[in-house]
mmCIF file of C-alpha atoms in Angstrom:
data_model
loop_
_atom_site.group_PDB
_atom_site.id
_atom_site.type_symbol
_atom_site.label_atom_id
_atom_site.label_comp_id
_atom_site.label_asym_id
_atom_site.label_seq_id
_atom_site.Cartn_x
_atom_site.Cartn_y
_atom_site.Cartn_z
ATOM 1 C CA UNK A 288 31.390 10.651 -35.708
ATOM 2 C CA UNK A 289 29.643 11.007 -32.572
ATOM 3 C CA UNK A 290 27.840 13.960 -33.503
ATOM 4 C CA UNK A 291 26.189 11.575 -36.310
ATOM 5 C CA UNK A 292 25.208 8.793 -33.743
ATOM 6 C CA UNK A 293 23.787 11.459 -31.650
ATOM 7 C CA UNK A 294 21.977 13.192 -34.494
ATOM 8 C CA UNK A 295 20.568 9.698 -35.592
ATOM 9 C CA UNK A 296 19.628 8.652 -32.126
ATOM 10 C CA UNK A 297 17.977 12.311 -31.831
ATOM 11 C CA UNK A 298 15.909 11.391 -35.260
ATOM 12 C CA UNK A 299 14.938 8.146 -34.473
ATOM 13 C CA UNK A 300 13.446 9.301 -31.157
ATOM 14 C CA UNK A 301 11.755 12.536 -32.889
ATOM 15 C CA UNK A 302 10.183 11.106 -36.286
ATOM 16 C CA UNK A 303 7.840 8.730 -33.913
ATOM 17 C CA UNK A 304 5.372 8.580 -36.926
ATOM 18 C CA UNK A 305 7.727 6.846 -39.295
ATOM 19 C CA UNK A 306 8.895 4.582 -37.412
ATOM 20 C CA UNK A 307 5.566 3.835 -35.963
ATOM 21 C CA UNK A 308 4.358 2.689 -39.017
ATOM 22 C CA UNK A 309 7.132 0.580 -40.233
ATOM 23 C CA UNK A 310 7.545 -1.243 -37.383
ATOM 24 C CA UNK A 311 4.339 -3.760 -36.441
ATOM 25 C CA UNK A 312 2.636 -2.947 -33.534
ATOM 26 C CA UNK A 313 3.435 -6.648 -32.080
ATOM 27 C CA UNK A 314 7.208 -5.544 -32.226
ATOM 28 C CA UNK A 315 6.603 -1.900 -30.683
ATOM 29 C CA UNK A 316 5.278 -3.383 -27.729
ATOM 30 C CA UNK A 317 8.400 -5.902 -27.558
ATOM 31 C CA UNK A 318 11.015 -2.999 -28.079
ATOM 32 C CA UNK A 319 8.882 -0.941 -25.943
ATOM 33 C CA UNK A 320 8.616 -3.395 -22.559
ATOM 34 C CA UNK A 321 12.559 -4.383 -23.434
ATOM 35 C CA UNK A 322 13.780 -0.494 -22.970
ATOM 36 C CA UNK A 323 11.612 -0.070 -20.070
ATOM 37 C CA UNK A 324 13.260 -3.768 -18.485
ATOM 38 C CA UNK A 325 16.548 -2.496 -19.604
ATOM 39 C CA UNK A 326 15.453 0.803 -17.693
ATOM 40 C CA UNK A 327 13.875 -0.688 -14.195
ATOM 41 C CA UNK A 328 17.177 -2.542 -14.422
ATOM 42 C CA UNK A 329 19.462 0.414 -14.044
ATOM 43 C CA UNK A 330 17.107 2.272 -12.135
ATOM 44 C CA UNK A 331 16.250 0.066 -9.929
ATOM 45 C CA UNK A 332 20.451 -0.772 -9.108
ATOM 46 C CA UNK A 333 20.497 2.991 -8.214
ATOM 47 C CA UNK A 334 17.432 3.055 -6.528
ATOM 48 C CA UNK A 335 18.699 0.342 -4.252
ATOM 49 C CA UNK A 336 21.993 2.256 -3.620
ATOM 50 C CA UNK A 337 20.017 5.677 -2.571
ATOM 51 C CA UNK A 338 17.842 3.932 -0.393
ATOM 52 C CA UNK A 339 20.960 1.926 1.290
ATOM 53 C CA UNK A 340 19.236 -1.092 0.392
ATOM 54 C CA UNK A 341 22.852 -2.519 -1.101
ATOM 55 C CA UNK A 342 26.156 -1.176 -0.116
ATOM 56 C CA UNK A 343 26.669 2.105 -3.006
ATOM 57 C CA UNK A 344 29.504 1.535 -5.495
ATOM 58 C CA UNK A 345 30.477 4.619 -7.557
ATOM 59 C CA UNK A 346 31.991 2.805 -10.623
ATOM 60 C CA UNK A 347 28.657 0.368 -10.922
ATOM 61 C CA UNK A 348 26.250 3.603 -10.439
ATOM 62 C CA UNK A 349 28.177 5.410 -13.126
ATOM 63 C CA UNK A 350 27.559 2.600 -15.664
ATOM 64 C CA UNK A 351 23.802 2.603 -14.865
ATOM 65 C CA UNK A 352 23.570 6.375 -14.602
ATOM 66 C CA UNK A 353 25.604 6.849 -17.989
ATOM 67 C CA UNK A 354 23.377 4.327 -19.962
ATOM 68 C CA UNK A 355 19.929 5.619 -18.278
ATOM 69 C CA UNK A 356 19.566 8.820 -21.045
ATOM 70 C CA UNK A 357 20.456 6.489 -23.736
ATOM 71 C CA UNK A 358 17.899 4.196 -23.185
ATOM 72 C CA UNK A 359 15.032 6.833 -21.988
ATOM 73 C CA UNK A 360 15.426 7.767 -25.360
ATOM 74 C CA UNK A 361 14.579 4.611 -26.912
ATOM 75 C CA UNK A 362 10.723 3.692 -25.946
ATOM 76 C CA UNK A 363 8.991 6.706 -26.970
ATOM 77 C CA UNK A 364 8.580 5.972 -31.030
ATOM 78 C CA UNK A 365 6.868 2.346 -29.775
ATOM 79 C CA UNK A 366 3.910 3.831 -28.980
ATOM 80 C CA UNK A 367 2.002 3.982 -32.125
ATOM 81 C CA UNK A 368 -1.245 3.708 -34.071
ATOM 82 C CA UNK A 369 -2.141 0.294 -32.899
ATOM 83 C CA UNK A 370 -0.601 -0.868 -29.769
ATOM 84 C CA UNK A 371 -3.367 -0.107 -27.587
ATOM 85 C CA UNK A 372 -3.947 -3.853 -27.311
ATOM 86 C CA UNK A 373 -1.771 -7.059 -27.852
ATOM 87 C CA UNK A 374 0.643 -8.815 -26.595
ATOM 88 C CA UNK A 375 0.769 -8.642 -22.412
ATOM 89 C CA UNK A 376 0.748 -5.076 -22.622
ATOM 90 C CA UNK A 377 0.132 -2.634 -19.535
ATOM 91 C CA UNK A 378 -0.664 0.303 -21.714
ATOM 92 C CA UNK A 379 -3.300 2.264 -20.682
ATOM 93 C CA UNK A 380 -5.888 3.107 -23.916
ATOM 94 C CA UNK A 381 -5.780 6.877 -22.031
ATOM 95 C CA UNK A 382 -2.242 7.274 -23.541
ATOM 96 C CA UNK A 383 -3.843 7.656 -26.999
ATOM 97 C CA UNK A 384 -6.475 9.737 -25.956
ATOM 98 C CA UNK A 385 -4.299 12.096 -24.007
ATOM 99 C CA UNK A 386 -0.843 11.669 -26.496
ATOM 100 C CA UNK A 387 0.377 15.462 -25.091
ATOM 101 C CA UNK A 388 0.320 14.896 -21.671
ATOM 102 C CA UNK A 389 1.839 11.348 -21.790
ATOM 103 C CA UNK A 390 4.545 12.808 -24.430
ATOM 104 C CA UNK A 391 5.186 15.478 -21.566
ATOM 105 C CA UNK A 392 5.360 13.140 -19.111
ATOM 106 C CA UNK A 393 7.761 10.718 -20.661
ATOM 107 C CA UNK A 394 9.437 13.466 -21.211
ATOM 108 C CA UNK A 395 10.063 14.688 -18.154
ATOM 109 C CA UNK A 396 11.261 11.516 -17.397
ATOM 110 C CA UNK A 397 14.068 11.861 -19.794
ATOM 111 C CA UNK A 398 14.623 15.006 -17.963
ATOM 112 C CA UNK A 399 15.249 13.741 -15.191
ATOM 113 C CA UNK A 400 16.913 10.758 -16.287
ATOM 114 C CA UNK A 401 19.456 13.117 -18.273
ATOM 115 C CA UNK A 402 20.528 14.463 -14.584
ATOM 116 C CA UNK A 403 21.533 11.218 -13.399
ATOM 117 C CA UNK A 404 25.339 10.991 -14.705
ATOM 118 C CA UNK A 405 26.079 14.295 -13.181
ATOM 119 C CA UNK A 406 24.497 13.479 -9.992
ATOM 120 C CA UNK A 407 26.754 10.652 -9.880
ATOM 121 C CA UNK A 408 30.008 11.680 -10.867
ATOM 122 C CA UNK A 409 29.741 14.767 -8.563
ATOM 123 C CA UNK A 410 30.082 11.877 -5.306
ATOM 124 C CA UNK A 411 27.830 14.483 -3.791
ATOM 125 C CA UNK A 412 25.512 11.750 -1.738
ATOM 126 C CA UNK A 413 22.313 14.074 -1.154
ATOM 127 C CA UNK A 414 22.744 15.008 -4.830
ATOM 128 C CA UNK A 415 22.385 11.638 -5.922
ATOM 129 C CA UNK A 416 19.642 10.627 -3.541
ATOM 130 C CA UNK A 417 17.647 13.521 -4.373
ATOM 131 C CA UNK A 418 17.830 12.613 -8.297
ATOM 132 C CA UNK A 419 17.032 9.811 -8.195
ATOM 133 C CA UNK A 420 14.053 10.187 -5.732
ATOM 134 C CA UNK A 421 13.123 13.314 -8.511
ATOM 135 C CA UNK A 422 13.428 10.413 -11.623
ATOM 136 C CA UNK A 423 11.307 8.071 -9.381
ATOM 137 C CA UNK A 424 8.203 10.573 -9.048
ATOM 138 C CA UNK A 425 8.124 11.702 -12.506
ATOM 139 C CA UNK A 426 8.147 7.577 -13.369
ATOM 140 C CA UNK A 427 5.160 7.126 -10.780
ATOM 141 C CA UNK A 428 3.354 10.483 -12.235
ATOM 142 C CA UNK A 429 2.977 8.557 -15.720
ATOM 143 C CA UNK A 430 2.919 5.056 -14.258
ATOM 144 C CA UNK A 431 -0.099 5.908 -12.190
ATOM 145 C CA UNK A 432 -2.169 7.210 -15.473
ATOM 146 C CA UNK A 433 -0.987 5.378 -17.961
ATOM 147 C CA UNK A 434 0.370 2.103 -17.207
ATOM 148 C CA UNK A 435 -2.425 -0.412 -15.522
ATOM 149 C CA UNK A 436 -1.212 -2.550 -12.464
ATOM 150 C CA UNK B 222 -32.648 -2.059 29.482
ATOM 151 C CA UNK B 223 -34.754 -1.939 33.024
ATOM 152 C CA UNK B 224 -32.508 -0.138 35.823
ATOM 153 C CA UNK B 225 -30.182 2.760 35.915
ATOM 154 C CA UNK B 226 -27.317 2.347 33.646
ATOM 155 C CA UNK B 227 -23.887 1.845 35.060
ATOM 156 C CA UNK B 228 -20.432 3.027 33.714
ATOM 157 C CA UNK B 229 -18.303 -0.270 33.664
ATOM 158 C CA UNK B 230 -14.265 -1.245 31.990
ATOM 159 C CA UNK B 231 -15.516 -2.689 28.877
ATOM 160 C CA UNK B 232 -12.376 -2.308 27.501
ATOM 161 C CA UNK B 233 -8.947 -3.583 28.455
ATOM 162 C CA UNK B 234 -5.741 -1.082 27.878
ATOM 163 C CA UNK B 235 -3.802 -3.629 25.343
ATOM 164 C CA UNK B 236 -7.441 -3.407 23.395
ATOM 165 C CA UNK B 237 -7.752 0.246 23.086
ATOM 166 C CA UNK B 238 -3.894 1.055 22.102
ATOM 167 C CA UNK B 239 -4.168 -1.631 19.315
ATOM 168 C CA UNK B 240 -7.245 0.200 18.199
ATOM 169 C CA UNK B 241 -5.785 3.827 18.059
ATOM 170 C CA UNK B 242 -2.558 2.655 17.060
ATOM 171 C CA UNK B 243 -3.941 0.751 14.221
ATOM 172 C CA UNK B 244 -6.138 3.449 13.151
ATOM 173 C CA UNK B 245 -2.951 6.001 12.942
ATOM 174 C CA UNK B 246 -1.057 3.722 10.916
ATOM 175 C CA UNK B 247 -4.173 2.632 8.403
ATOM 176 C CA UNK B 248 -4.121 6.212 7.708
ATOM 177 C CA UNK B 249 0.048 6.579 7.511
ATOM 178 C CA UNK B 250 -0.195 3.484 5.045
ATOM 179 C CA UNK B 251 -2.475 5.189 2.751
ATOM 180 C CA UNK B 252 -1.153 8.295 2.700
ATOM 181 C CA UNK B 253 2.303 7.052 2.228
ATOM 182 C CA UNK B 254 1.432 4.324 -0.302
ATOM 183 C CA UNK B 255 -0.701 6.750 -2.277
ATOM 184 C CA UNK B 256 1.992 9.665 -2.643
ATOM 185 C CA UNK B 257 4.799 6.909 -3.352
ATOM 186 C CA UNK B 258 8.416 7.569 -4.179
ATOM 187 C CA UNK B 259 10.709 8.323 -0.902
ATOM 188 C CA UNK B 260 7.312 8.080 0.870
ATOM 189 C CA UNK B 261 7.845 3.819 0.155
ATOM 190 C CA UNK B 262 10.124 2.806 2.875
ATOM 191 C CA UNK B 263 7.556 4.396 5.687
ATOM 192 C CA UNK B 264 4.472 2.973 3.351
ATOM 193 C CA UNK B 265 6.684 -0.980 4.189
ATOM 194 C CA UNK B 266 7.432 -0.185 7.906
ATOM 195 C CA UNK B 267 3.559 1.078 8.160
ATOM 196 C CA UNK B 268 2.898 -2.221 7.169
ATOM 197 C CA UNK B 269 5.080 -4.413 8.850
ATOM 198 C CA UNK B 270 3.374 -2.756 12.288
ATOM 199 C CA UNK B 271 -0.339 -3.594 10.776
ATOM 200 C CA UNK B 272 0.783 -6.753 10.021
ATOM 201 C CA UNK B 273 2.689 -7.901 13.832
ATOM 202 C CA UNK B 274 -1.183 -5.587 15.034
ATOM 203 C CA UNK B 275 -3.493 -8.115 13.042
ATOM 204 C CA UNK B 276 -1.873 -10.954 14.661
ATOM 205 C CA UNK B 277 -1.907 -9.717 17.693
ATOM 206 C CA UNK B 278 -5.449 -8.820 17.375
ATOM 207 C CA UNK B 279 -6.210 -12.311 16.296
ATOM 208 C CA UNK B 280 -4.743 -13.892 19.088
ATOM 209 C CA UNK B 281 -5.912 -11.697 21.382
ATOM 210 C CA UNK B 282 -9.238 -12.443 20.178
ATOM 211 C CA UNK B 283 -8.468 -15.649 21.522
ATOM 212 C CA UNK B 284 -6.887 -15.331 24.839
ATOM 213 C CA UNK B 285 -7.632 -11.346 25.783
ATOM 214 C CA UNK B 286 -10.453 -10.187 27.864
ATOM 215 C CA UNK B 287 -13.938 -11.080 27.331
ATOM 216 C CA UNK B 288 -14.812 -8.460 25.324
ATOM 217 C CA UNK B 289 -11.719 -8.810 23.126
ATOM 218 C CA UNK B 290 -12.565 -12.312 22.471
ATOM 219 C CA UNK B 291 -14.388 -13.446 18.855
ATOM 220 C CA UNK B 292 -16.122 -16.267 20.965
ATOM 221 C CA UNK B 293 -17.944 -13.788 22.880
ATOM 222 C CA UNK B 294 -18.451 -11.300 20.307
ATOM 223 C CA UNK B 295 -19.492 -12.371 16.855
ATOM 224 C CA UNK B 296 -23.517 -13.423 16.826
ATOM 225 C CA UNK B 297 -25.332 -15.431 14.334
ATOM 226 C CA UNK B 298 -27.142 -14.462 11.776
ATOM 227 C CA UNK B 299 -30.227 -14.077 13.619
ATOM 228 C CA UNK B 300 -28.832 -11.823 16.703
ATOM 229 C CA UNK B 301 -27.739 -9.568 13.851
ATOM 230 C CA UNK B 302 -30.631 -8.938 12.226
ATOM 231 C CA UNK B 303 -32.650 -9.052 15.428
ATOM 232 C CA UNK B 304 -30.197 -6.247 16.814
ATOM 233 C CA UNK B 305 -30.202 -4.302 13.276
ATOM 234 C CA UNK B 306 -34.180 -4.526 14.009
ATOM 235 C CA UNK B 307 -34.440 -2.869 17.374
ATOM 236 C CA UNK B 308 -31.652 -0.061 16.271
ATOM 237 C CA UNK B 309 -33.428 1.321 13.309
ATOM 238 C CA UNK B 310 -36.475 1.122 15.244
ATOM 239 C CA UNK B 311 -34.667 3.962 18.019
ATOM 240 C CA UNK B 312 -34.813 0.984 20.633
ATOM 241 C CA UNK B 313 -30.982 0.382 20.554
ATOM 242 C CA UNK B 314 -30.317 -2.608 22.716
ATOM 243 C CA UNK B 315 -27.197 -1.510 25.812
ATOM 244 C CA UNK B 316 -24.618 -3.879 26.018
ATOM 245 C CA UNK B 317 -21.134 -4.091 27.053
ATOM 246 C CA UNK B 318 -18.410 -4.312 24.100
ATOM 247 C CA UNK B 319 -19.161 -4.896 20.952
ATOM 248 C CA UNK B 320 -22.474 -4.664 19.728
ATOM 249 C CA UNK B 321 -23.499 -7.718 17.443
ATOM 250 C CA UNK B 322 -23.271 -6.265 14.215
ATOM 251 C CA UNK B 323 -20.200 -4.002 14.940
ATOM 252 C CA UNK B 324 -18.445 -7.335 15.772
ATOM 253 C CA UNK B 325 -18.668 -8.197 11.887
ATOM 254 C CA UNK B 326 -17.045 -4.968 11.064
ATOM 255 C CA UNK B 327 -13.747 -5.710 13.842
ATOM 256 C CA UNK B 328 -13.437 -9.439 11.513
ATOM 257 C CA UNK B 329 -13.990 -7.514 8.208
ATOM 258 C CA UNK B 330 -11.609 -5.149 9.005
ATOM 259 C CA UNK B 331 -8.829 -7.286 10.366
ATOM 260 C CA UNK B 332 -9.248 -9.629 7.162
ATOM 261 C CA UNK B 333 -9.155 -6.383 4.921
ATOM 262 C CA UNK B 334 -5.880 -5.593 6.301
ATOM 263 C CA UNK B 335 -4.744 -8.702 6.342
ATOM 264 C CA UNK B 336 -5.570 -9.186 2.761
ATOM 265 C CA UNK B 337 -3.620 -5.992 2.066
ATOM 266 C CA UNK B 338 -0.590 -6.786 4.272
ATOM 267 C CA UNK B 339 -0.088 -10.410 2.769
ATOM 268 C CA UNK B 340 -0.887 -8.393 -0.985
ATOM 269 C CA UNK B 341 2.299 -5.989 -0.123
ATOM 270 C CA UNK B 342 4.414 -8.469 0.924
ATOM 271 C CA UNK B 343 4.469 -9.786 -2.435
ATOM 272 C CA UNK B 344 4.100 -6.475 -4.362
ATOM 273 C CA UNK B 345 6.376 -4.373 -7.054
ATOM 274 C CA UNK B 346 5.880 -0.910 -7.734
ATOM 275 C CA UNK B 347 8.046 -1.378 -10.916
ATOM 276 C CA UNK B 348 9.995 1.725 -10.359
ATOM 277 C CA UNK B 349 12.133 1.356 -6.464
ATOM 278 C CA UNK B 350 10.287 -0.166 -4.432
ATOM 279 C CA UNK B 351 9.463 -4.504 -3.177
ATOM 280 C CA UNK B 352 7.608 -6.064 -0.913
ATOM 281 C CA UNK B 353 10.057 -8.371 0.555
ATOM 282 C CA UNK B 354 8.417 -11.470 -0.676
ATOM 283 C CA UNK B 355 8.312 -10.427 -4.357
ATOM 284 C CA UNK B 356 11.639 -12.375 -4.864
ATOM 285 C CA UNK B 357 10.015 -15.386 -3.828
ATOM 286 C CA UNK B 358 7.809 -15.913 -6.518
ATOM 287 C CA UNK B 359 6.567 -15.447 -10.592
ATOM 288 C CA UNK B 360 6.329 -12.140 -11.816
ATOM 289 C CA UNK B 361 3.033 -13.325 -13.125
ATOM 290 C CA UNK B 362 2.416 -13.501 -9.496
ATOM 291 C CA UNK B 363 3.859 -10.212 -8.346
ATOM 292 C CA UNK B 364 1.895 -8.521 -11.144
ATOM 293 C CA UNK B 365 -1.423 -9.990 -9.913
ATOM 294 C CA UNK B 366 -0.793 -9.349 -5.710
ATOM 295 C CA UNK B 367 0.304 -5.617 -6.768
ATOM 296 C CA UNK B 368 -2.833 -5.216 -8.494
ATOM 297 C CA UNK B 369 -5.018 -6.437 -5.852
ATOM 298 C CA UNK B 370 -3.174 -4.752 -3.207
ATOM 299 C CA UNK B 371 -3.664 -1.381 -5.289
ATOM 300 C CA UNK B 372 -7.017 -1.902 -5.276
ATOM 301 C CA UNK B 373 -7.548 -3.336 -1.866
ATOM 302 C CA UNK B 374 -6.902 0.174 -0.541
ATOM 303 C CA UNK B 375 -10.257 1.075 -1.321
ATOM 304 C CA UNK B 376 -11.697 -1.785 0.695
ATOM 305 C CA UNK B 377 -10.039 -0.819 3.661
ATOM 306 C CA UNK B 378 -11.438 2.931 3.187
ATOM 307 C CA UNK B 379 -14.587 2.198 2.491
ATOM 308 C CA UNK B 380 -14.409 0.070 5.640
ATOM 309 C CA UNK B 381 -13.003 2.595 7.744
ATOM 310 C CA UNK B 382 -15.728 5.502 6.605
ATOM 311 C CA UNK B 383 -18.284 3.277 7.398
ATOM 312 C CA UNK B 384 -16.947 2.512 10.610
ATOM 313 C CA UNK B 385 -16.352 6.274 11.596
ATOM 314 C CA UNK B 386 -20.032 7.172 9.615
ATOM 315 C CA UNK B 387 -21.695 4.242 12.222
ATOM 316 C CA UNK B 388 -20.298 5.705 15.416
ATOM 317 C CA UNK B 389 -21.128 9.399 14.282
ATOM 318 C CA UNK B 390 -24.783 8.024 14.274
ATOM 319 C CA UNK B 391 -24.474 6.472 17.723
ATOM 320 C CA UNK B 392 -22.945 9.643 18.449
ATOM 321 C CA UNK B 393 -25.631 11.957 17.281
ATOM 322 C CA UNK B 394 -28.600 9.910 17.268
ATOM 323 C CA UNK B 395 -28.515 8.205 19.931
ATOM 324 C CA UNK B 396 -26.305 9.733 22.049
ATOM 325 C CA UNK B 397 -23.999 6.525 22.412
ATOM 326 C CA UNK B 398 -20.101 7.741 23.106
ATOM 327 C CA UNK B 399 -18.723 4.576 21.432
ATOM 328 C CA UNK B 400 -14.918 7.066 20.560
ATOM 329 C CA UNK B 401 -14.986 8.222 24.204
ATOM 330 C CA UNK B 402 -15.510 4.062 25.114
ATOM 331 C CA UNK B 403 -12.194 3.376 23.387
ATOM 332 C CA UNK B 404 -10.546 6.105 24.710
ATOM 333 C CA UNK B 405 -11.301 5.783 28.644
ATOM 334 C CA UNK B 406 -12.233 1.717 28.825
ATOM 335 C CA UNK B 407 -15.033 2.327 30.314
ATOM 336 C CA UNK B 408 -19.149 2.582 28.810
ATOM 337 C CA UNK B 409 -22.314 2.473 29.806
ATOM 338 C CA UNK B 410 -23.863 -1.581 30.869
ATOM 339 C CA UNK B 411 -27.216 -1.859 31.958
ATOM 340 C CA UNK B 412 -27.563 -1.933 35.571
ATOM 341 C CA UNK B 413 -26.421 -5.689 36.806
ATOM 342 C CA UNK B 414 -25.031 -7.021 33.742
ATOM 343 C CA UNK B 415 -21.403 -8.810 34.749
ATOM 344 C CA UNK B 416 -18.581 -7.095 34.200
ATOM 345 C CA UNK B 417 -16.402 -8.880 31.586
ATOM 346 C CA UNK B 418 -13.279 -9.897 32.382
ATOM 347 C CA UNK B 419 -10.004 -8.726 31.442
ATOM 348 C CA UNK B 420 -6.705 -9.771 30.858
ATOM 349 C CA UNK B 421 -3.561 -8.633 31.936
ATOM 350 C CA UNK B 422 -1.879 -6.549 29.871
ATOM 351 C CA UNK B 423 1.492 -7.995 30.510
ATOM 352 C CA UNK B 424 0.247 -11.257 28.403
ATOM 353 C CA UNK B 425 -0.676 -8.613 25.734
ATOM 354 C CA UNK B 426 2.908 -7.754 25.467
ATOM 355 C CA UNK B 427 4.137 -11.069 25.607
ATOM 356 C CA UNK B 428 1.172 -11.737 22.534
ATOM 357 C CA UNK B 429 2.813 -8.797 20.786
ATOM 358 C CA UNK B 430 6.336 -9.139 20.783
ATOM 359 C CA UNK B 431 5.584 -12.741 19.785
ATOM 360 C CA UNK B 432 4.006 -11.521 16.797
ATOM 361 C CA UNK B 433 6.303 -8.656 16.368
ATOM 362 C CA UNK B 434 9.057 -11.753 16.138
ATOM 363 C CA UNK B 435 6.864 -13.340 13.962
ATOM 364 C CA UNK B 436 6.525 -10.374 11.416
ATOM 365 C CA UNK B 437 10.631 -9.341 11.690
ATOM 366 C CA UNK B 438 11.335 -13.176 10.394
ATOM 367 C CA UNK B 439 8.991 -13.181 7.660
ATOM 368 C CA UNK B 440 10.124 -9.699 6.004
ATOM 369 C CA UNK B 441 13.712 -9.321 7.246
ATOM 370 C CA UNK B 442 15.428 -12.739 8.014
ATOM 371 C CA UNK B 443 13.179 -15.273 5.412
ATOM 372 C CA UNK B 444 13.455 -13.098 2.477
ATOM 373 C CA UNK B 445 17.530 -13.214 2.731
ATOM 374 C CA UNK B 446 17.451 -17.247 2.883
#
């Protein structure tokens, strides 16, 4: 059963173009801004706890490491055929006119993302830090293209 | 410009540390803020430093030495242009501390930095990293103060190139050591001009912790209230 909900999860992040076109680009850029909120959210909790700006509590950066490669996956199908503009988004118009290297790079954000459980349950404390400083760079490598401030 | 020239303290010490001081750390907050990620925490302190710097510059401009003081240094329009004039003609007019165009560049550059300190304070880089005010307001807000402190950088550059670029020209054109003036205190007056006076540099500490103090509340002790 959870070899199905992975394999659908895996589709739905993979067949971008179908779901790009049956979802309206007004609602794209609402999922998409929602994943990445959801995302800063979680990140940002760890971030905090690596940079011993709040006090680090295993069992609370295990719940937002756990969820992070679930909802990497999510925002990458929202970027279709018409959400250049609308809404209040901070989508850079490059994205569509470079699609591989913004794929890449989101992707190596899921990378990175995808170490952040282990880094966490191993209690190793220069482990974690340096994972999450790795996740934060490849989010600034596409932020700084792609997303206008 | 009749007589022999004289070598006379133009600056005071408080003066020239601020100056070399700040000029380290405009380049650490660049550098730091442009590369990002575990570079942030350094890019905030950097900061912090220019910020408790500008106000003591401000106020020194106020009570410092003579040639620290705004009063004495910034010129009307017409002493500008009248001193722009007799430069590009080759007939650079001697005088002791700033000259009355460069004074323009000292407020431009302390309101740049200003502009980018107060920017920061309220800033987001969306992925680990706050300026310590952020909390305290909209994220409509926070979204418009990181955007003009991203591209308030720039200002400051260009500033500082054309800073460097005018005392290269002093340098090699006319021969004027304005870097060695800023280094030793001391540069050339025209023979019988007064010698400015200067301040002690215990009231520039007393000046700087008081806007040190002033900084540490605003971004460590205000934000928590």
């Amino acid at each position: 059963m959870k070899n199905v909900a992975i394999a659908a999860l895996a589709l739905a992040a993979t067949a971008l173009p179908v779901v790009a076109q049956s979802i309206k680009p007004e609602d794209q850029i609402h999922l998409r801004q929602s994943t990445m909120a959801l995302i800063g959210y979680n990140f940002g909790s760890l971030a905090a706890m690596a940079q011993d700006k709040k006090p680090f509590n295993k069992e609370e950066a295990q719940r937002n490491a756990d969820i992070l490669p679930m909802l990497a996956a999510l925002p990458k199908p929202f970027f279709g055929e018409g959400t250049e503009t609308g809404g209040n988004t901070k989508a850079k118009p490059e994205i569509w006119k470079n699609l591989p290297d913004f794929t890449s790079k989101l992707e190596k954000m899921q990378h990175e993302v995808g170490k952040l459980p282990e880094a966490v349950r191993s209690g190793d404390m220069a482990a974690f830090k340096k994972q999450v400083s790795d996740t934060a760079k490849a989010c600034k490598s596409c932020h700084d293209d792609y997303r206008a401030k | 410009m009749t007589g022999a020239a004289v070598r006379i303290r133009a600056w005071d010490l408080p003066t020239r540390i601020f100056h070399w001081a700040l000029a380290a750390l405009v380049v650490c907050s660049f550098t730091t803020g442009t590369i990002g990620g575990d570079w942030m925490p350094w890019h905030l302190r950097s900061g912090y430093t220019i910020l408790a710097l500008v106000v003591f510059r401000v106020a020194w401009g106020v009570v410092g030495s003579d040639t620290a003081r705004f009063g004495r240094f910034l010129r009307g329009p017409r002493a500008v242009v009248e001193y722009a004039r007799l430069t590009l003609a080759g007939r650079h007019p001697a005088g002791v501390g700033h000259n009355p165009l460069g004074g323009w560049i000292v407020v431009a550059m302390l309101a740049a930095l200003a502009f980018q300190a107060a920017t920061g304070l309220f800033s987001d880089d969306e992925i680990a990293t706050q300026g310590p005010l952020a909390v305290k307001v909209s994220n409509a807000m926070v979204s418009r103060m990181s955007h003009l402190h991203d591209i308030g950088r720039w200002i400051v550059a260009g500033l500082a190139l054309l800073h460097v670029a005018a005392i290269a020209i002093y340098r090699w054109a006319w021969g004027v050591r304005l870097a060695g003036a800023m280094v030793t205190g001391r540069m050339e007056a025209p023979a019988g001009a007064p010698p400015p006076r200067i301040r002690s540099a215990a009231l520039a500490a007393i000046v700087l912790a008081a806007a040190a103090a002033a900084v540490y509340a605003l971004v460590e002790i205000y934000p928590m209230r």
